[in-house]
Tab-separated table of N, CA and C in Angstrom:
chain	number	residue	atom	x	y	z
A	24	UNK	N	-8.075	-3.308	13.988
A	24	UNK	CA	-7.307	-2.068	13.773
A	24	UNK	C	-7.322	-1.697	12.288
A	25	UNK	N	-7.721	-0.475	12.010
A	25	UNK	CA	-7.772	-0.027	10.617
A	25	UNK	C	-6.383	0.281	10.082
A	26	UNK	N	-6.184	-0.089	8.839
A	26	UNK	CA	-4.969	0.257	8.110
A	26	UNK	C	-4.981	1.777	7.875
A	27	UNK	N	-3.893	2.499	8.143
A	27	UNK	CA	-3.883	3.961	7.932
A	27	UNK	C	-4.263	4.360	6.506
A	28	UNK	N	-3.816	3.590	5.524
A	28	UNK	CA	-4.166	3.876	4.134
A	28	UNK	C	-5.670	3.758	3.921
A	29	UNK	N	-6.267	2.777	4.601
A	29	UNK	CA	-7.708	2.556	4.495
A	29	UNK	C	-8.475	3.781	5.000
A	30	UNK	N	-8.057	4.324	6.151
A	30	UNK	CA	-8.762	5.479	6.713
A	30	UNK	C	-8.590	6.706	5.818
A	31	UNK	N	-7.414	6.875	5.198
A	31	UNK	CA	-7.203	7.972	4.250
A	31	UNK	C	-8.169	7.837	3.077
A	32	UNK	N	-8.307	6.619	2.581
A	32	UNK	CA	-9.195	6.355	1.452
A	32	UNK	C	-10.635	6.732	1.805
A	33	UNK	N	-11.063	6.337	3.005
A	33	UNK	CA	-12.419	6.641	3.460
A	33	UNK	C	-12.605	8.163	3.568
A	34	UNK	N	-11.581	8.867	4.062
A	34	UNK	CA	-11.664	10.317	4.208
A	34	UNK	C	-11.746	11.007	2.846
A	35	UNK	N	-11.043	10.478	1.856
A	35	UNK	CA	-11.004	11.110	0.541
A	35	UNK	C	-12.195	10.750	-0.341
A	36	UNK	N	-12.854	9.656	-0.042
A	36	UNK	CA	-13.911	9.170	-0.937
A	36	UNK	C	-15.008	10.195	-1.225
A	37	UNK	N	-15.557	10.905	-0.221
A	37	UNK	CA	-16.600	11.889	-0.529
A	37	UNK	C	-16.143	12.938	-1.541
A	38	UNK	N	-14.891	13.383	-1.434
A	38	UNK	CA	-14.363	14.363	-2.390
A	38	UNK	C	-14.338	13.772	-3.796
A	39	UNK	N	-13.941	12.500	-3.904
A	39	UNK	CA	-13.903	11.819	-5.205
A	39	UNK	C	-15.321	11.712	-5.769
A	40	UNK	N	-16.274	11.330	-4.920
A	40	UNK	CA	-17.667	11.202	-5.362
A	40	UNK	C	-18.224	12.551	-5.798
A	41	UNK	N	-17.911	13.599	-5.038
A	41	UNK	CA	-18.371	14.942	-5.416
A	41	UNK	C	-17.800	15.330	-6.766
A	42	UNK	N	-16.523	15.020	-6.980
A	42	UNK	CA	-15.887	15.314	-8.264
A	42	UNK	C	-16.580	14.595	-9.409
A	43	UNK	N	-16.911	13.314	-9.198
A	43	UNK	CA	-17.598	12.537	-10.229
A	43	UNK	C	-18.982	13.103	-10.509
A	44	UNK	N	-19.700	13.481	-9.441
A	44	UNK	CA	-21.044	14.029	-9.615
A	44	UNK	C	-21.005	15.337	-10.385
A	45	UNK	N	-20.066	16.223	-10.032
A	45	UNK	CA	-19.993	17.501	-10.742
A	45	UNK	C	-19.578	17.283	-12.191
A	46	UNK	N	-18.711	16.278	-12.427
A	46	UNK	CA	-18.306	15.954	-13.798
A	46	UNK	C	-19.508	15.468	-14.602
A	47	UNK	N	-20.303	14.575	-14.007
A	47	UNK	CA	-21.503	14.063	-14.687
A	47	UNK	C	-22.488	15.197	-14.942
A	48	UNK	N	-22.609	16.096	-13.972
A	48	UNK	CA	-23.518	17.238	-14.109
A	48	UNK	C	-23.101	18.114	-15.286
A	49	UNK	N	-21.792	18.415	-15.379
A	49	UNK	CA	-21.294	19.210	-16.508
A	49	UNK	C	-21.520	18.485	-17.820
A	50	UNK	N	-21.319	17.160	-17.814
A	50	UNK	CA	-21.516	16.362	-19.027
A	50	UNK	C	-22.976	16.452	-19.481
A	51	UNK	N	-23.913	16.390	-18.535
A	51	UNK	CA	-25.338	16.514	-18.862
A	51	UNK	C	-25.628	17.864	-19.502
A	52	UNK	N	-25.037	18.925	-18.945
A	52	UNK	CA	-25.249	20.269	-19.497
A	52	UNK	C	-24.738	20.326	-20.929
A	53	UNK	N	-23.549	19.773	-21.168
A	53	UNK	CA	-22.969	19.770	-22.513
A	53	UNK	C	-23.878	19.004	-23.472
A	54	UNK	N	-24.374	17.825	-23.038
A	54	UNK	CA	-25.268	17.025	-23.889
A	54	UNK	C	-26.525	17.815	-24.239
A	55	UNK	N	-27.083	18.509	-23.262
A	55	UNK	CA	-28.281	19.312	-23.490
A	55	UNK	C	-28.001	20.425	-24.486
A	56	UNK	N	-26.860	21.099	-24.333
A	56	UNK	CA	-26.480	22.173	-25.258
A	56	UNK	C	-26.356	21.635	-26.678
A	57	UNK	N	-25.728	20.464	-26.828
A	57	UNK	CA	-25.540	19.862	-28.155
A	57	UNK	C	-26.892	19.524	-28.775
A	58	UNK	N	-27.799	18.949	-27.978
A	58	UNK	CA	-29.139	18.626	-28.482
A	58	UNK	C	-29.859	19.889	-28.943
A	59	UNK	N	-29.781	20.949	-28.134
A	59	UNK	CA	-30.418	22.220	-28.501
A	59	UNK	C	-29.829	22.763	-29.789
A	60	UNK	N	-28.516	22.667	-29.925
A	60	UNK	CA	-27.840	23.171	-31.119
A	60	UNK	C	-28.269	22.383	-32.349
A	61	UNK	N	-28.317	21.048	-32.237
A	61	UNK	CA	-28.755	20.204	-33.360
A	61	UNK	C	-30.193	20.537	-33.744
A	62	UNK	N	-31.044	20.718	-32.735
A	62	UNK	CA	-32.448	21.051	-32.976
A	62	UNK	C	-32.547	22.391	-33.702
A	63	UNK	N	-31.751	23.362	-33.252
A	63	UNK	CA	-31.753	24.704	-33.837
A	63	UNK	C	-31.244	24.659	-35.276
A	64	UNK	N	-30.206	23.845	-35.526
A	64	UNK	CA	-29.655	23.720	-36.880
A	64	UNK	C	-30.632	23.009	-37.817
A	65	UNK	N	-31.408	22.070	-37.274
A	65	UNK	CA	-32.337	21.286	-38.091
A	65	UNK	C	-33.512	22.134	-38.592
A	66	UNK	N	-33.847	23.189	-37.871
A	66	UNK	CA	-35.008	24.005	-38.262
A	66	UNK	C	-34.740	24.844	-39.496
């Protein structure tokens, strides 16, 4: 028999993973922007 808290956790996990993925995606975009800016400033 599954613990009710356990099933809630399983139900919420995909949302948490999606949140982490979108956060990492935004972080990558920011890193790319910073690199472009540094490159542009260096020229």
